[in-house]
C-alpha cells in the first residue's frame, strides 16, 4: 500500500510553486529615429516595352543608425498546481473498482497519475536605461514616403510619391505623350530621388521604335467639355513617315480629336489618326510609315484628311499631295 501514501500526499499538497531566474544579459537595438546617415536607393524593377508601357521603380532607404544596449533580466516563473478532487476520485476508483490492479502494476499507475497537475508558465522582462554604444548599423528598408522624379529628354518631368511598399508604377506612354513633338530619336529617361544630403539616380534609353510606339499609345481619348477649334499645323513626309501635326491655338482642350485618311493608295485609305486631348498652346502629332518599297525613286500621293471632335470643334479638313523622293 505504499502507493496509497503517495495518493494521500497528492491530496494534501494541493499546490506547489517554484521559480527559475536566468542570468542577466544585454539586449541591443537600433534607433532609426536618430540616424547618422540616410541614403536613397533606386532600382528599376521594369522598364517599358512596345507592348507594355509600365515603368516600375523600387525606392528604398539605406539607414545608418546608432546601436543602443540595455541590461535585461528574464524571470521565468513555473507554477505547478494540483487539483485535490482528482486524486480523491482516483483513490476511490483504485480501492473499490477494477482500478485495484493498478497497485500491482506500477507502470500503469504512473500513467494514471499523468495529468493530475497543471503547469502555468510566465515570463517577465526587466531592462535598464538604454545607453548608446560606439557602433552603428545599416538597415535597408522600403521608402514608402519616398518620391522620385522622372525626366524624359530634359523636356518632360514628373514627380511621383511611392506607395507603402516603396513602389512607383507609372504608364510612361502618358508622359511621352507630353513631349512637345513626336520622338525623332531615341529617348533618354532619368529617374532620381534624394534625401536632405544624399541622391541616387538611374537612367535608361528607349530605342526609337519603342519611343514612337509609346507616343502613339499615350493618346488621351477621354470625353470632356468645353473645347475650342484647333488648327492643322503641318502635313509632310519625314523620311519614311507621313507626319500630321495639330496645334491647338484655341481657348480650351480638344476632346477625342481624330482624323481619317482618304487616298487612292489602298494602304493609306481609311486609316484612322488619333490625336485625342490637346491642351491650349500644345501640339500633337500622328505618324505612320509610308507603304513604299525602298527602290521607289519618286511618287506623288493625293490625300484628304477628314477631322472630327467630340464637341464639334474640329479643324478644317486638309487636302495635300505627298511627294516621295527616293535616294539615287
mmCIF file of C-alpha atoms in Angstrom:
data_model
loop_
_atom_site.group_PDB
_atom_site.id
_atom_site.type_symbol
_atom_site.label_atom_id
_atom_site.label_comp_id
_atom_site.label_asym_id
_atom_site.label_seq_id
_atom_site.Cartn_x
_atom_site.Cartn_y
_atom_site.Cartn_z
ATOM 1 C CA UNK A 1 0.000 0.000 0.000
ATOM 2 C CA UNK A 2 2.964 2.309 -0.447
ATOM 3 C CA UNK A 3 1.190 3.897 -3.403
ATOM 4 C CA UNK A 4 -1.720 4.838 -1.125
ATOM 5 C CA UNK A 5 0.621 7.161 0.801
ATOM 6 C CA UNK A 6 1.573 8.813 -2.437
ATOM 7 C CA UNK A 7 -2.086 9.423 -3.270
ATOM 8 C CA UNK A 8 -2.737 10.937 0.154
ATOM 9 C CA UNK A 9 0.273 13.234 -0.327
ATOM 10 C CA UNK A 10 -1.235 14.422 -3.597
ATOM 11 C CA UNK A 11 -4.467 15.283 -1.773
ATOM 12 C CA UNK A 12 -2.698 17.228 0.980
ATOM 13 C CA UNK A 13 -0.253 19.037 -1.317
ATOM 14 C CA UNK A 14 -2.813 20.977 -3.280
ATOM 15 C CA UNK A 15 -0.255 23.364 -4.823
ATOM 16 C CA UNK A 16 3.440 23.771 -5.444
ATOM 17 C CA UNK A 17 5.347 26.717 -6.972
ATOM 18 C CA UNK A 18 8.998 27.208 -7.913
ATOM 19 C CA UNK A 19 10.876 29.963 -9.799
ATOM 20 C CA UNK A 20 13.903 29.829 -12.131
ATOM 21 C CA UNK A 21 15.900 33.013 -12.721
ATOM 22 C CA UNK A 22 18.107 33.220 -15.840
ATOM 23 C CA UNK A 23 21.426 35.125 -15.689
ATOM 24 C CA UNK A 24 21.319 38.810 -16.578
ATOM 25 C CA UNK A 25 22.233 39.616 -20.182
ATOM 26 C CA UNK A 26 22.341 42.504 -22.655
ATOM 27 C CA UNK A 27 19.976 43.430 -25.441
ATOM 28 C CA UNK A 28 20.923 45.651 -28.417
ATOM 29 C CA UNK A 29 18.688 47.639 -30.770
ATOM 30 C CA UNK A 30 18.995 50.312 -33.472
ATOM 31 C CA UNK A 31 17.463 53.770 -33.039
ATOM 32 C CA UNK A 32 16.179 54.646 -36.526
ATOM 33 C CA UNK A 33 14.648 57.887 -35.253
ATOM 34 C CA UNK A 34 18.116 59.393 -34.880
ATOM 35 C CA UNK A 35 20.007 58.178 -37.977
ATOM 36 C CA UNK A 36 23.624 59.052 -38.647
ATOM 37 C CA UNK A 37 23.122 58.849 -42.433
ATOM 38 C CA UNK A 38 20.134 58.245 -44.717
ATOM 39 C CA UNK A 39 20.795 57.439 -48.385
ATOM 40 C CA UNK A 40 18.139 56.732 -51.042
ATOM 41 C CA UNK A 41 18.353 53.620 -53.220
ATOM 42 C CA UNK A 42 16.623 53.267 -56.602
ATOM 43 C CA UNK A 43 16.225 50.076 -58.614
ATOM 44 C CA UNK A 44 14.347 49.698 -61.904
ATOM 45 C CA UNK A 45 12.008 46.722 -61.497
ATOM 46 C CA UNK A 46 10.546 47.031 -65.030
ATOM 47 C CA UNK A 47 11.164 49.307 -67.997
ATOM 48 C CA UNK A 48 8.662 49.949 -70.822
ATOM 49 C CA UNK A 49 8.436 47.916 -74.000
ATOM 50 C CA UNK A 50 6.392 48.332 -77.186
ATOM 51 C CA UNK A 51 3.591 46.189 -75.720
ATOM 52 C CA UNK A 52 3.808 47.272 -72.048
ATOM 53 C CA UNK A 53 4.358 50.970 -71.222
ATOM 54 C CA UNK A 54 4.780 50.370 -67.474
ATOM 55 C CA UNK A 55 7.808 51.798 -65.699
ATOM 56 C CA UNK A 56 8.137 50.234 -62.227
ATOM 57 C CA UNK A 57 10.578 51.666 -59.698
ATOM 58 C CA UNK A 58 11.532 50.330 -56.257
ATOM 59 C CA UNK A 59 12.522 53.055 -53.795
ATOM 60 C CA UNK A 60 14.381 52.180 -50.574
ATOM 61 C CA UNK A 61 16.257 53.908 -47.770
ATOM 62 C CA UNK A 62 19.687 52.883 -46.542
ATOM 63 C CA UNK A 63 19.658 53.990 -42.900
ATOM 64 C CA UNK A 64 22.847 54.021 -40.857
ATOM 65 C CA UNK A 65 21.821 54.434 -37.216
ATOM 66 C CA UNK A 66 23.453 54.162 -33.755
ATOM 67 C CA UNK A 67 23.252 50.951 -31.742
ATOM 68 C CA UNK A 68 21.962 51.101 -28.154
ATOM 69 C CA UNK A 69 22.178 48.425 -25.469
ATOM 70 C CA UNK A 70 20.443 47.755 -22.161
ATOM 71 C CA UNK A 71 20.716 45.240 -19.325
ATOM 72 C CA UNK A 72 17.910 42.700 -19.134
ATOM 73 C CA UNK A 73 16.761 40.044 -16.668
ATOM 74 C CA UNK A 74 14.485 37.232 -17.779
ATOM 75 C CA UNK A 75 12.466 35.818 -14.887
ATOM 76 C CA UNK A 76 10.619 32.602 -15.760
ATOM 77 C CA UNK A 77 8.065 31.540 -13.137
ATOM 78 C CA UNK A 78 6.862 27.923 -13.349
ATOM 79 C CA UNK A 79 3.834 27.179 -11.191
ATOM 80 C CA UNK A 80 2.629 23.578 -10.676
ATOM 81 C CA UNK A 81 -0.913 23.258 -9.320
ATOM 82 C CA UNK A 82 -2.636 20.017 -8.195
ATOM 83 C CA UNK A 83 -6.385 19.549 -8.324
ATOM 84 C CA UNK A 84 -7.292 17.819 -4.958
ATOM 85 C CA UNK A 85 -10.539 16.368 -6.282
ATOM 86 C CA UNK A 86 -8.798 14.323 -8.953
ATOM 87 C CA UNK A 87 -6.579 12.276 -6.551
ATOM 88 C CA UNK A 88 -9.622 11.536 -4.351
ATOM 89 C CA UNK A 89 -11.564 10.242 -7.320
ATOM 90 C CA UNK A 90 -8.570 8.183 -8.361
ATOM 91 C CA UNK A 91 -8.243 6.765 -4.808
ATOM 92 C CA UNK A 92 -11.853 5.567 -4.693
ATOM 93 C CA UNK A 93 -11.534 4.029 -8.139
ATOM 94 C CA UNK A 94 -8.413 2.162 -7.009
ATOM 95 C CA UNK A 95 -9.879 0.838 -3.751
ATOM 96 C CA UNK A 96 -13.364 -0.129 -4.890
ATOM 97 C CA UNK A 97 -13.207 -0.642 -8.606
ATOM 98 C CA UNK A 98 -11.292 -2.533 -11.198
ATOM 99 C CA UNK A 99 -8.524 0.029 -10.782
ATOM 100 C CA UNK A 100 -7.199 -2.146 -7.908
ATOM 101 C CA UNK A 101 -4.984 -3.881 -10.451
ATOM 102 C CA UNK A 102 -3.002 -0.623 -10.784
ATOM 103 C CA UNK A 103 -1.443 -1.269 -7.367
ATOM 104 C CA UNK A 104 0.350 -4.353 -8.726
ATOM 105 C CA UNK A 105 1.346 -2.618 -11.999
ATOM 106 C CA UNK A 106 3.443 0.471 -11.167
ATOM 107 C CA UNK A 107 3.902 1.448 -14.804
ATOM 108 C CA UNK A 108 0.099 1.723 -15.210
ATOM 109 C CA UNK A 109 -0.082 3.753 -12.004
ATOM 110 C CA UNK A 110 2.459 6.229 -13.336
ATOM 111 C CA UNK A 111 0.397 6.606 -16.482
ATOM 112 C CA UNK A 112 -2.760 7.204 -14.459
ATOM 113 C CA UNK A 113 -1.073 9.924 -12.417
ATOM 114 C CA UNK A 114 -0.060 11.777 -15.587
ATOM 115 C CA UNK A 115 -2.177 14.899 -15.988
ATOM 116 C CA UNK A 116 -3.064 15.279 -12.314
ATOM 117 C CA UNK A 117 -1.058 18.501 -12.279
ATOM 118 C CA UNK A 118 -1.367 21.589 -14.454
ATOM 119 C CA UNK A 119 1.559 23.885 -15.303
ATOM 120 C CA UNK A 120 1.444 27.648 -15.886
ATOM 121 C CA UNK A 121 4.485 29.337 -17.437
ATOM 122 C CA UNK A 122 5.008 33.121 -17.468
ATOM 123 C CA UNK A 123 7.845 35.479 -18.436
ATOM 124 C CA UNK A 124 8.708 38.910 -17.071
ATOM 125 C CA UNK A 125 11.477 41.029 -18.615
ATOM 126 C CA UNK A 126 13.190 43.908 -16.818
ATOM 127 C CA UNK A 127 15.519 46.312 -18.675
ATOM 128 C CA UNK A 128 17.870 49.049 -17.524
ATOM 129 C CA UNK A 129 18.119 52.509 -19.038
ATOM 130 C CA UNK A 130 19.470 52.134 -22.647
ATOM 131 C CA UNK A 131 22.884 53.597 -23.426
ATOM 132 C CA UNK A 132 24.456 54.363 -26.789
ATOM 133 C CA UNK A 133 27.420 52.302 -27.947
ATOM 134 C CA UNK A 134 30.151 53.310 -30.370
ATOM 135 C CA UNK A 135 28.707 51.014 -33.066
ATOM 136 C CA UNK A 136 26.405 51.850 -35.964
ATOM 137 C CA UNK A 137 24.280 49.503 -38.063
ATOM 138 C CA UNK A 138 22.988 49.796 -41.637
ATOM 139 C CA UNK A 139 19.383 48.900 -42.479
ATOM 140 C CA UNK A 140 17.828 48.893 -45.973
ATOM 141 C CA UNK A 141 14.032 49.196 -45.999
ATOM 142 C CA UNK A 142 11.285 50.232 -48.471
ATOM 143 C CA UNK A 143 10.788 54.000 -48.511
ATOM 144 C CA UNK A 144 7.037 54.472 -48.519
ATOM 145 C CA UNK A 145 7.381 58.271 -48.217
ATOM 146 C CA UNK A 146 9.982 58.434 -50.961
ATOM 147 C CA UNK A 147 9.333 60.446 -54.113
ATOM 148 C CA UNK A 148 11.007 60.065 -57.491
ATOM 149 C CA UNK A 149 11.416 62.466 -60.391
ATOM 150 C CA UNK A 150 11.100 61.052 -63.905
ATOM 151 C CA UNK A 151 12.764 63.155 -66.594
ATOM 152 C CA UNK A 152 12.380 62.416 -70.317
ATOM 153 C CA UNK A 153 14.932 64.002 -72.642
ATOM 154 C CA UNK A 154 15.023 67.108 -70.406
ATOM 155 C CA UNK A 155 11.642 68.026 -71.933
ATOM 156 C CA UNK A 156 9.094 66.312 -69.669
ATOM 157 C CA UNK A 157 9.399 65.937 -65.892
ATOM 158 C CA UNK A 158 7.090 64.175 -63.426
ATOM 159 C CA UNK A 159 7.264 63.897 -59.619
ATOM 160 C CA UNK A 160 5.606 60.808 -58.057
ATOM 161 C CA UNK A 161 5.365 59.542 -54.445
ATOM 162 C CA UNK A 162 5.944 55.840 -53.729
ATOM 163 C CA UNK A 163 3.263 53.613 -52.161
ATOM 164 C CA UNK A 164 3.558 51.828 -48.792
ATOM 165 C CA UNK A 165 5.785 49.147 -50.341
ATOM 166 C CA UNK A 166 8.152 51.792 -51.739
ATOM 167 C CA UNK A 167 6.993 51.152 -55.314
ATOM 168 C CA UNK A 168 6.335 53.733 -58.044
ATOM 169 C CA UNK A 169 4.447 52.466 -61.079
ATOM 170 C CA UNK A 170 3.726 54.808 -63.990
ATOM 171 C CA UNK A 171 2.439 54.491 -67.543
ATOM 172 C CA UNK A 172 5.340 56.066 -69.404
ATOM 173 C CA UNK A 173 3.278 56.411 -72.580
ATOM 174 C CA UNK A 174 1.269 59.137 -70.842
ATOM 175 C CA UNK A 175 4.466 61.028 -70.054
ATOM 176 C CA UNK A 176 5.981 60.607 -73.520
ATOM 177 C CA UNK A 177 2.706 61.938 -74.952
ATOM 178 C CA UNK A 178 3.515 65.258 -73.256
ATOM 179 C CA UNK A 179 6.629 65.804 -75.372
ATOM 180 C CA UNK A 180 6.458 68.994 -77.454
ATOM 181 C CA UNK A 181 6.777 66.900 -80.626
ATOM 182 C CA UNK A 182 6.844 63.250 -81.610
ATOM 183 C CA UNK A 183 10.100 61.355 -80.957
ATOM 184 C CA UNK A 184 12.623 61.892 -83.755
ATOM 185 C CA UNK A 185 15.312 59.894 -81.962
ATOM 186 C CA UNK A 186 15.753 57.522 -79.056
ATOM 187 C CA UNK A 187 14.690 58.917 -75.682
ATOM 188 C CA UNK A 188 16.828 59.223 -72.571
ATOM 189 C CA UNK A 189 14.896 58.616 -69.337
ATOM 190 C CA UNK A 190 16.360 59.513 -65.927
ATOM 191 C CA UNK A 191 14.837 58.509 -62.584
ATOM 192 C CA UNK A 192 16.138 60.211 -59.439
ATOM 193 C CA UNK A 193 15.357 60.596 -55.750
ATOM 194 C CA UNK A 194 17.039 62.428 -52.894
ATOM 195 C CA UNK A 195 17.138 62.922 -49.144
ATOM 196 C CA UNK A 196 18.399 66.062 -47.437
ATOM 197 C CA UNK A 197 22.032 65.110 -48.075
ATOM 198 C CA UNK A 198 22.090 62.144 -50.486
ATOM 199 C CA UNK A 199 20.888 61.448 -54.034
ATOM 200 C CA UNK A 200 20.528 58.394 -56.269
ATOM 201 C CA UNK A 201 19.771 58.228 -59.992
ATOM 202 C CA UNK A 202 19.173 55.526 -62.572
ATOM 203 C CA UNK A 203 18.925 56.098 -66.333
ATOM 204 C CA UNK A 204 17.933 54.053 -69.359
ATOM 205 C CA UNK A 205 17.373 54.639 -73.067
ATOM 206 C CA UNK A 206 14.285 53.875 -75.133
ATOM 207 C CA UNK A 207 15.062 52.978 -78.735
ATOM 208 C CA UNK A 208 13.294 54.950 -81.465
ATOM 209 C CA UNK A 209 10.716 52.272 -82.335
ATOM 210 C CA UNK A 210 9.697 51.857 -78.686
ATOM 211 C CA UNK A 211 9.598 55.616 -78.099
ATOM 212 C CA UNK A 212 7.320 56.195 -81.101
ATOM 213 C CA UNK A 213 5.050 53.282 -80.244
ATOM 214 C CA UNK A 214 4.599 54.614 -76.701
ATOM 215 C CA UNK A 215 3.956 58.118 -78.023
ATOM 216 C CA UNK A 216 1.026 56.818 -80.059
ATOM 217 C CA UNK A 217 -0.232 54.775 -77.063
ATOM 218 C CA UNK A 218 -0.369 57.953 -74.980
ATOM 219 C CA UNK A 219 -3.339 59.471 -76.834
ATOM 220 C CA UNK A 220 -5.962 60.714 -74.366
ATOM 221 C CA UNK A 221 -9.373 59.896 -75.853
ATOM 222 C CA UNK A 222 -11.394 60.771 -72.741
ATOM 223 C CA UNK A 223 -14.531 62.910 -73.224
ATOM 224 C CA UNK A 224 -14.683 66.403 -71.726
ATOM 225 C CA UNK A 225 -16.061 69.891 -72.361
ATOM 226 C CA UNK A 226 -15.681 72.650 -73.304
ATOM 227 C CA UNK A 227 -13.445 72.614 -76.380
ATOM 228 C CA UNK A 228 -12.186 75.075 -78.966
ATOM 229 C CA UNK A 229 -11.196 74.646 -82.593
ATOM 230 C CA UNK A 230 -7.523 73.742 -83.077
ATOM 231 C CA UNK A 231 -5.505 74.371 -86.215
ATOM 232 C CA UNK A 232 -3.763 71.940 -88.520
ATOM 233 C CA UNK A 233 -0.053 72.515 -88.203
ATOM 234 C CA UNK A 234 1.808 70.565 -90.857
ATOM 235 C CA UNK A 235 1.316 67.586 -93.158
ATOM 236 C CA UNK A 236 4.623 66.326 -94.516
ATOM 237 C CA UNK A 237 6.842 63.367 -95.313
ATOM 238 C CA UNK A 238 9.652 62.893 -92.788
ATOM 239 C CA UNK A 239 11.942 60.193 -94.127
ATOM 240 C CA UNK A 240 9.713 57.126 -94.391
ATOM 241 C CA UNK A 241 6.961 58.655 -92.267
ATOM 242 C CA UNK A 242 3.800 60.500 -93.121
ATOM 243 C CA UNK A 243 3.505 63.075 -90.332
ATOM 244 C CA UNK A 244 0.414 65.117 -89.436
ATOM 245 C CA UNK A 245 0.727 67.751 -86.699
ATOM 246 C CA UNK A 246 -2.116 69.588 -84.956
ATOM 247 C CA UNK A 247 -1.564 72.749 -82.881
ATOM 248 C CA UNK A 248 -4.296 73.868 -80.504
ATOM 249 C CA UNK A 249 -4.436 77.668 -80.564
ATOM 250 C CA UNK A 250 -7.939 77.737 -79.112
ATOM 251 C CA UNK A 251 -9.157 78.575 -75.599
ATOM 252 C CA UNK A 252 -9.908 75.029 -74.461
ATOM 253 C CA UNK A 253 -8.608 71.493 -74.810
ATOM 254 C CA UNK A 254 -9.817 69.277 -77.627
ATOM 255 C CA UNK A 255 -11.743 66.101 -76.860
ATOM 256 C CA UNK A 256 -11.487 62.837 -78.814
ATOM 257 C CA UNK A 257 -9.977 64.598 -81.800
ATOM 258 C CA UNK A 258 -9.327 62.208 -84.668
ATOM 259 C CA UNK A 259 -8.735 62.245 -88.395
ATOM 260 C CA UNK A 260 -9.429 59.782 -91.218
ATOM 261 C CA UNK A 261 -7.203 59.466 -94.287
ATOM 262 C CA UNK A 262 -8.725 59.338 -97.745
ATOM 263 C CA UNK A 263 -6.368 58.375 -100.564
ATOM 264 C CA UNK A 264 -6.349 56.367 -103.810
ATOM 265 C CA UNK A 265 -3.476 54.415 -102.250
ATOM 266 C CA UNK A 266 -5.239 51.445 -100.645
ATOM 267 C CA UNK A 267 -2.623 51.054 -97.893
ATOM 268 C CA UNK A 268 -3.408 54.575 -96.598
ATOM 269 C CA UNK A 269 -7.107 54.912 -97.392
ATOM 270 C CA UNK A 270 -9.374 54.739 -94.337
ATOM 271 C CA UNK A 271 -6.502 54.798 -91.833
ATOM 272 C CA UNK A 272 -7.506 56.496 -88.571
ATOM 273 C CA UNK A 273 -5.333 59.061 -86.812
ATOM 274 C CA UNK A 274 -5.921 59.629 -83.096
ATOM 275 C CA UNK A 275 -4.994 62.981 -81.531
ATOM 276 C CA UNK A 276 -7.315 62.951 -78.515
ATOM 277 C CA UNK A 277 -6.919 65.674 -75.926
ATOM 278 C CA UNK A 278 -4.667 68.587 -76.879
ATOM 279 C CA UNK A 279 -4.442 71.367 -74.229
ATOM 280 C CA UNK A 280 -4.392 75.011 -75.382
ATOM 281 C CA UNK A 281 -0.990 76.024 -76.710
ATOM 282 C CA UNK A 282 0.153 72.413 -77.199
ATOM 283 C CA UNK A 283 0.873 70.314 -80.258
ATOM 284 C CA UNK A 284 0.178 66.691 -81.026
ATOM 285 C CA UNK A 285 1.491 64.613 -83.934
ATOM 286 C CA UNK A 286 0.365 61.410 -85.580
ATOM 287 C CA UNK A 287 2.558 59.436 -87.956
ATOM 288 C CA UNK A 288 2.686 56.207 -89.930
ATOM 289 C CA UNK A 289 5.258 54.555 -92.134
ATOM 290 C CA UNK A 290 4.600 55.011 -95.842
ATOM 291 C CA UNK A 291 3.957 51.728 -97.654
ATOM 292 C CA UNK A 292 6.603 52.096 -100.365
ATOM 293 C CA UNK A 293 9.437 49.723 -101.253
ATOM 294 C CA UNK A 294 12.947 51.066 -100.753
ATOM 295 C CA UNK A 295 13.597 51.178 -104.502
ATOM 296 C CA UNK A 296 10.846 53.797 -105.018
ATOM 297 C CA UNK A 297 12.502 56.857 -106.594
ATOM 298 C CA UNK A 298 9.571 59.213 -106.933
ATOM 299 C CA UNK A 299 5.856 59.268 -106.121
ATOM 300 C CA UNK A 300 3.059 61.762 -105.679
ATOM 301 C CA UNK A 301 0.161 60.715 -103.430
ATOM 302 C CA UNK A 302 -3.022 62.805 -103.165
ATOM 303 C CA UNK A 303 -4.609 62.596 -99.716
ATOM 304 C CA UNK A 304 -7.512 64.147 -97.834
ATOM 305 C CA UNK A 305 -7.796 64.217 -94.043
ATOM 306 C CA UNK A 306 -11.264 64.492 -92.522
ATOM 307 C CA UNK A 307 -11.293 65.567 -88.849
ATOM 308 C CA UNK A 308 -13.906 65.085 -86.124
ATOM 309 C CA UNK A 309 -14.049 66.239 -82.476
ATOM 310 C CA UNK A 310 -16.450 65.357 -79.656
ATOM 311 C CA UNK A 311 -17.678 68.917 -79.066
ATOM 312 C CA UNK A 312 -17.767 69.908 -82.726
ATOM 313 C CA UNK A 313 -14.503 71.903 -82.583
ATOM 314 C CA UNK A 314 -12.681 70.108 -85.373
ATOM 315 C CA UNK A 315 -10.024 71.755 -87.587
ATOM 316 C CA UNK A 316 -10.664 72.225 -91.272
ATOM 317 C CA UNK A 317 -10.230 69.200 -93.500
ATOM 318 C CA UNK A 318 -6.897 69.037 -95.258
ATOM 319 C CA UNK A 319 -6.125 68.203 -98.886
ATOM 320 C CA UNK A 320 -2.493 67.688 -99.885
ATOM 321 C CA UNK A 321 -0.226 65.890 -102.286
ATOM 322 C CA UNK A 322 2.597 63.944 -100.667
ATOM 323 C CA UNK A 323 5.804 63.876 -102.632
ATOM 324 C CA UNK A 324 8.105 60.958 -102.039
ATOM 325 C CA UNK A 325 11.597 61.176 -103.477
ATOM 326 C CA UNK A 326 13.844 58.139 -103.078
ATOM 327 C CA UNK A 327 17.623 58.205 -102.952
ATOM 328 C CA UNK A 328 19.578 57.873 -106.199
#
